[in-house]
Coordinates of N, CA, C and O in Angstrom, one line a residue:
M11 N 148.7 124.4 -27.2 CA 148.3 123.0 -26.9 C 149.2 122.4 -25.8 O 150.3 122.7 -25.7
K12 N 148.5 121.5 -25.1 CA 149.3 120.8 -24.0 C 150.2 119.8 -24.6 O 149.9 119.1 -25.6
K13 N 151.4 119.7 -24.0 CA 152.3 118.7 -24.5 C 152.1 117.4 -23.8 O 151.7 117.3 -22.7
G14 N 152.3 116.3 -24.6 CA 152.3 115.0 -24.0 C 150.9 114.3 -24.0 O 150.7 113.2 -23.5
I15 N 149.8 115.0 -24.5 CA 148.5 114.4 -24.5 C 148.1 113.9 -25.9 O 147.0 113.2 -26.0
H16 N 148.8 114.2 -26.9 CA 148.4 113.8 -28.2 C 149.2 112.6 -28.7 O 150.4 112.4 -28.4
P17 N 148.6 111.6 -29.4 CA 149.2 110.4 -29.8 C 150.4 110.7 -30.8 O 150.3 111.6 -31.6
E18 N 151.4 109.9 -30.7 CA 152.6 110.1 -31.6 C 152.6 109.1 -32.7 O 153.4 109.3 -33.6
N19 N 151.7 108.1 -32.7 CA 151.8 107.0 -33.7 C 150.8 107.2 -34.9 O 150.2 106.3 -35.4
Y20 N 150.7 108.4 -35.4 CA 149.9 108.7 -36.6 C 150.6 108.0 -37.8 O 151.8 108.1 -37.9
R21 N 149.8 107.4 -38.7 CA 150.4 106.8 -39.9 C 149.3 106.7 -40.9 O 148.1 106.8 -40.6
M22 N 149.7 106.5 -42.2 CA 148.7 106.4 -43.2 C 148.1 105.0 -43.1 O 148.7 104.0 -42.9
M23 N 146.7 105.0 -43.3 CA 146.0 103.8 -43.2 C 144.9 103.7 -44.2 O 144.4 104.7 -44.7
A24 N 144.5 102.5 -44.6 CA 143.4 102.3 -45.6 C 142.1 101.9 -44.8 O 142.1 101.1 -43.9
F25 N 141.0 102.6 -45.1 CA 139.7 102.3 -44.6 C 138.8 101.8 -45.7 O 138.7 102.4 -46.7
K26 N 138.3 100.6 -45.5 CA 137.5 100.0 -46.5 C 136.0 99.8 -46.1 O 135.7 99.2 -45.0
D27 N 135.1 100.4 -46.9 CA 133.7 100.2 -46.6 C 133.3 98.8 -47.1 O 133.3 98.6 -48.3
M28 N 132.9 98.0 -46.2 CA 132.6 96.6 -46.6 C 131.2 96.4 -47.4 O 131.0 95.4 -48.0
S29 N 130.4 97.4 -47.3 CA 129.1 97.3 -48.0 C 129.2 97.6 -49.5 O 128.4 97.1 -50.3
N30 N 130.2 98.4 -49.9 CA 130.3 98.7 -51.3 C 131.8 98.6 -51.8 O 132.0 98.8 -53.0
G31 N 132.7 98.3 -51.0 CA 134.1 98.1 -51.4 C 134.9 99.3 -51.6 O 136.1 99.3 -52.0
D32 N 134.4 100.5 -51.3 CA 135.1 101.8 -51.4 C 136.3 101.8 -50.4 O 136.1 101.4 -49.3
V33 N 137.5 102.3 -50.9 CA 138.7 102.3 -50.0 C 139.1 103.8 -50.1 O 139.2 104.4 -51.1
F34 N 139.5 104.3 -48.9 CA 140.1 105.6 -48.8 C 141.3 105.6 -47.9 O 141.3 104.8 -46.9
I35 N 142.2 106.4 -48.1 CA 143.5 106.5 -47.4 C 143.5 107.8 -46.5 O 143.3 108.8 -47.1
T36 N 143.8 107.6 -45.3 CA 144.0 108.8 -44.4 C 144.9 108.5 -43.2 O 145.3 107.3 -43.1
R37 N 145.2 109.5 -42.5 CA 146.1 109.2 -41.3 C 145.2 108.9 -40.1 O 144.2 109.4 -39.9
S38 N 145.7 107.9 -39.3 CA 145.0 107.5 -38.1 C 145.9 106.8 -37.1 O 147.1 106.5 -37.4
T39 N 145.4 106.6 -35.9 CA 146.2 105.9 -34.9 C 145.5 104.6 -34.5 O 145.9 103.9 -33.6
A40 N 144.5 104.2 -35.3 CA 143.7 103.0 -35.0 C 144.7 101.7 -35.1 O 145.6 101.7 -35.9
E41 N 144.4 100.8 -34.2 CA 145.2 99.6 -34.1 C 144.5 98.5 -35.0 O 143.3 98.3 -34.9
T42 N 145.3 97.8 -35.8 CA 144.8 96.7 -36.7 C 145.9 95.8 -37.0 O 147.1 96.2 -37.0
K43 N 145.5 94.5 -37.3 CA 146.5 93.5 -37.7 C 146.4 93.2 -39.2 O 147.3 92.6 -39.7
E44 N 145.4 93.7 -39.9 CA 145.2 93.4 -41.3 C 145.8 94.5 -42.1 O 146.0 95.6 -41.7
T45 N 146.2 94.1 -43.4 CA 146.8 95.1 -44.3 C 146.1 95.0 -45.7 O 145.4 94.0 -45.9
L46 N 146.2 96.0 -46.5 CA 145.6 96.1 -47.8 C 146.6 96.7 -48.7 O 147.2 97.8 -48.4
D47 N 146.8 96.2 -49.9 CA 147.7 96.7 -50.9 C 146.9 97.7 -51.8 O 145.9 97.3 -52.5
V48 N 147.3 99.0 -51.8 CA 146.6 100.0 -52.6 C 147.7 100.6 -53.5 O 148.6 101.3 -53.0
D49 N 147.6 100.5 -54.8 CA 148.5 101.1 -55.8 C 150.0 100.7 -55.5 O 150.9 101.5 -55.6
G50 N 150.2 99.4 -55.1 CA 151.5 98.9 -54.8 C 152.1 99.2 -53.5 O 153.2 98.9 -53.2
I51 N 151.3 99.9 -52.6 CA 151.7 100.3 -51.3 C 150.9 99.5 -50.3 O 149.6 99.5 -50.4
E52 N 151.5 98.9 -49.3 CA 150.7 98.2 -48.3 C 150.4 99.1 -47.1 O 151.3 99.7 -46.5
Y53 N 149.1 99.1 -46.8 CA 148.6 100.0 -45.7 C 148.0 99.1 -44.6 O 147.3 98.1 -45.0
P54 N 148.0 99.5 -43.4 CA 147.2 98.8 -42.4 C 145.7 99.1 -42.7 O 145.3 100.1 -43.2
L55 N 144.8 98.1 -42.5 CA 143.5 98.1 -43.0 C 142.5 98.2 -41.8 O 142.6 97.4 -40.9
V56 N 141.5 99.1 -41.9 CA 140.4 99.2 -40.9 C 139.1 99.0 -41.8 O 138.9 99.6 -42.8
K57 N 138.3 98.0 -41.4 CA 137.1 97.7 -42.1 C 135.9 98.4 -41.5 O 135.8 98.4 -40.2
L58 N 135.1 99.1 -42.3 CA 134.0 99.8 -41.9 C 132.7 99.2 -42.4 O 132.7 98.7 -43.5
E59 N 131.6 99.2 -41.6 CA 130.3 98.7 -42.1 C 129.6 99.8 -43.0 O 128.9 99.5 -43.9
I60 N 129.9 101.1 -42.7 CA 129.2 102.1 -43.5 C 130.2 103.3 -43.5 O 130.9 103.6 -42.5
S61 N 130.2 104.1 -44.6 CA 131.0 105.3 -44.7 C 130.3 106.3 -45.5 O 129.1 106.2 -45.8
R62 N 130.9 107.4 -45.8 CA 130.3 108.5 -46.5 C 129.8 108.1 -47.9 O 128.9 108.7 -48.5
T63 N 130.4 107.0 -48.5 CA 129.9 106.6 -49.8 C 128.8 105.6 -49.8 O 128.2 105.3 -50.9
S64 N 128.4 105.1 -48.6 CA 127.2 104.2 -48.6 C 126.1 104.7 -47.6 O 125.0 104.1 -47.6
H65 N 126.4 105.7 -46.8 CA 125.4 106.2 -45.9 C 124.2 107.0 -46.6 O 124.5 107.8 -47.5
P66 N 123.0 106.6 -46.3 CA 121.9 107.3 -47.1 C 121.8 108.8 -47.0 O 121.4 109.5 -47.9
F67 N 122.3 109.4 -45.9 CA 122.3 110.8 -45.7 C 123.2 111.5 -46.8 O 122.8 112.5 -47.4
Y68 N 124.3 110.9 -47.1 CA 125.3 111.5 -48.0 C 125.0 111.1 -49.5 O 125.3 111.8 -50.4
T69 N 124.4 109.9 -49.7 CA 124.2 109.4 -51.0 C 122.8 109.8 -51.6 O 122.6 109.9 -52.8
G70 N 121.9 110.1 -50.7 CA 120.5 110.5 -51.1 C 119.7 109.3 -51.5 O 118.5 109.5 -51.9
K71 N 120.2 108.1 -51.3 CA 119.4 106.9 -51.6 C 119.0 106.2 -50.3 O 119.8 106.2 -49.3
S72 N 117.9 105.7 -50.2 CA 117.4 104.9 -49.1 C 117.8 103.5 -49.3 O 117.0 102.6 -49.7
K73 N 119.0 103.1 -48.9 CA 119.5 101.8 -49.1 C 119.6 101.1 -47.7 O 120.2 101.7 -46.8
L74 N 119.0 99.9 -47.6 CA 119.0 99.2 -46.3 C 120.1 98.2 -46.3 O 120.2 97.3 -47.1
I75 N 121.0 98.3 -45.3 CA 122.1 97.4 -45.1 C 121.8 96.5 -43.9 O 121.7 97.0 -42.8
D76 N 121.7 95.2 -44.1 CA 121.4 94.3 -43.0 C 122.5 93.2 -43.0 O 122.3 92.1 -43.5
A77 N 123.6 93.5 -42.4 CA 124.8 92.6 -42.4 C 124.6 91.4 -41.4 O 125.0 90.3 -41.6
A78 N 123.8 91.7 -40.3 CA 123.8 90.6 -39.3 C 122.4 90.0 -39.2 O 122.1 89.2 -38.3
G79 N 121.5 90.2 -40.1 CA 120.2 89.6 -40.1 C 119.3 90.2 -39.0 O 118.3 89.5 -38.6
R80 N 119.5 91.4 -38.6 CA 118.8 92.0 -37.5 C 117.3 92.2 -37.8 O 116.4 92.1 -37.0
I81 N 117.1 92.6 -39.1 CA 115.7 92.9 -39.5 C 114.9 91.6 -39.5 O 113.8 91.6 -39.0
D82 N 115.5 90.6 -40.0 CA 114.7 89.3 -40.0 C 114.4 88.8 -38.6 O 113.3 88.3 -38.3
K83 N 115.4 89.0 -37.7 CA 115.1 88.6 -36.3 C 114.0 89.4 -35.7 O 113.1 88.9 -35.0
F84 N 114.0 90.7 -36.0 CA 113.0 91.6 -35.5 C 111.6 91.2 -36.0 O 110.6 91.1 -35.3
K85 N 111.5 90.9 -37.3 CA 110.2 90.6 -38.0 C 109.7 89.3 -37.4 O 108.5 89.1 -37.2
T86 N 110.5 88.3 -37.2 CA 110.1 87.0 -36.7 C 109.7 87.1 -35.2 O 108.7 86.5 -34.8
K87 N 110.4 87.9 -34.5 CA 110.1 88.1 -33.0 C 108.7 88.7 -32.8 O 108.0 88.4 -31.9
Y88 N 108.4 89.8 -33.7 CA 107.2 90.5 -33.5 C 106.1 90.1 -34.5 O 105.1 90.9 -34.6
A89 N 106.2 89.1 -35.2 CA 105.2 88.6 -36.1 C 103.9 88.2 -35.4 O 102.8 88.4 -36.0
K90 N 104.0 87.7 -34.2 CA 102.8 87.3 -33.5 C 101.9 88.5 -33.1 O 100.8 88.3 -32.8
F91 N 102.5 89.7 -33.1 CA 101.7 90.9 -32.7 C 101.1 91.6 -33.9 O 100.4 92.6 -33.8
K92 N 101.3 91.0 -35.1 CA 100.8 91.6 -36.3 C 99.3 91.5 -36.4 O 98.7 90.5 -36.2
K93 N 98.7 92.7 -36.7 CA 97.2 92.7 -36.9 C 96.8 92.3 -38.3 O 97.4 92.8 -39.2
E94 N 95.8 91.5 -38.4 CA 95.4 91.0 -39.7 C 94.0 91.5 -40.1 O 93.2 91.9 -39.4

């Protein structure tokens, strides 16, 4: 391996799936200012919109997550083209 090209600031971090509240701990170099207390230990926190515990491919469930109202915007924008 080449020297000097890999980051040195690996640390334990908490990743939280905001759609279902699942939290997992792993090593990362991600930058964040938020923290989360897990089992009495404070970890830097990275918030995720979707993870392996909520993604339909891994769960086998067809669950629709619409955090920003994008589906409603799409439906109202293209409602005038609807055939009746």
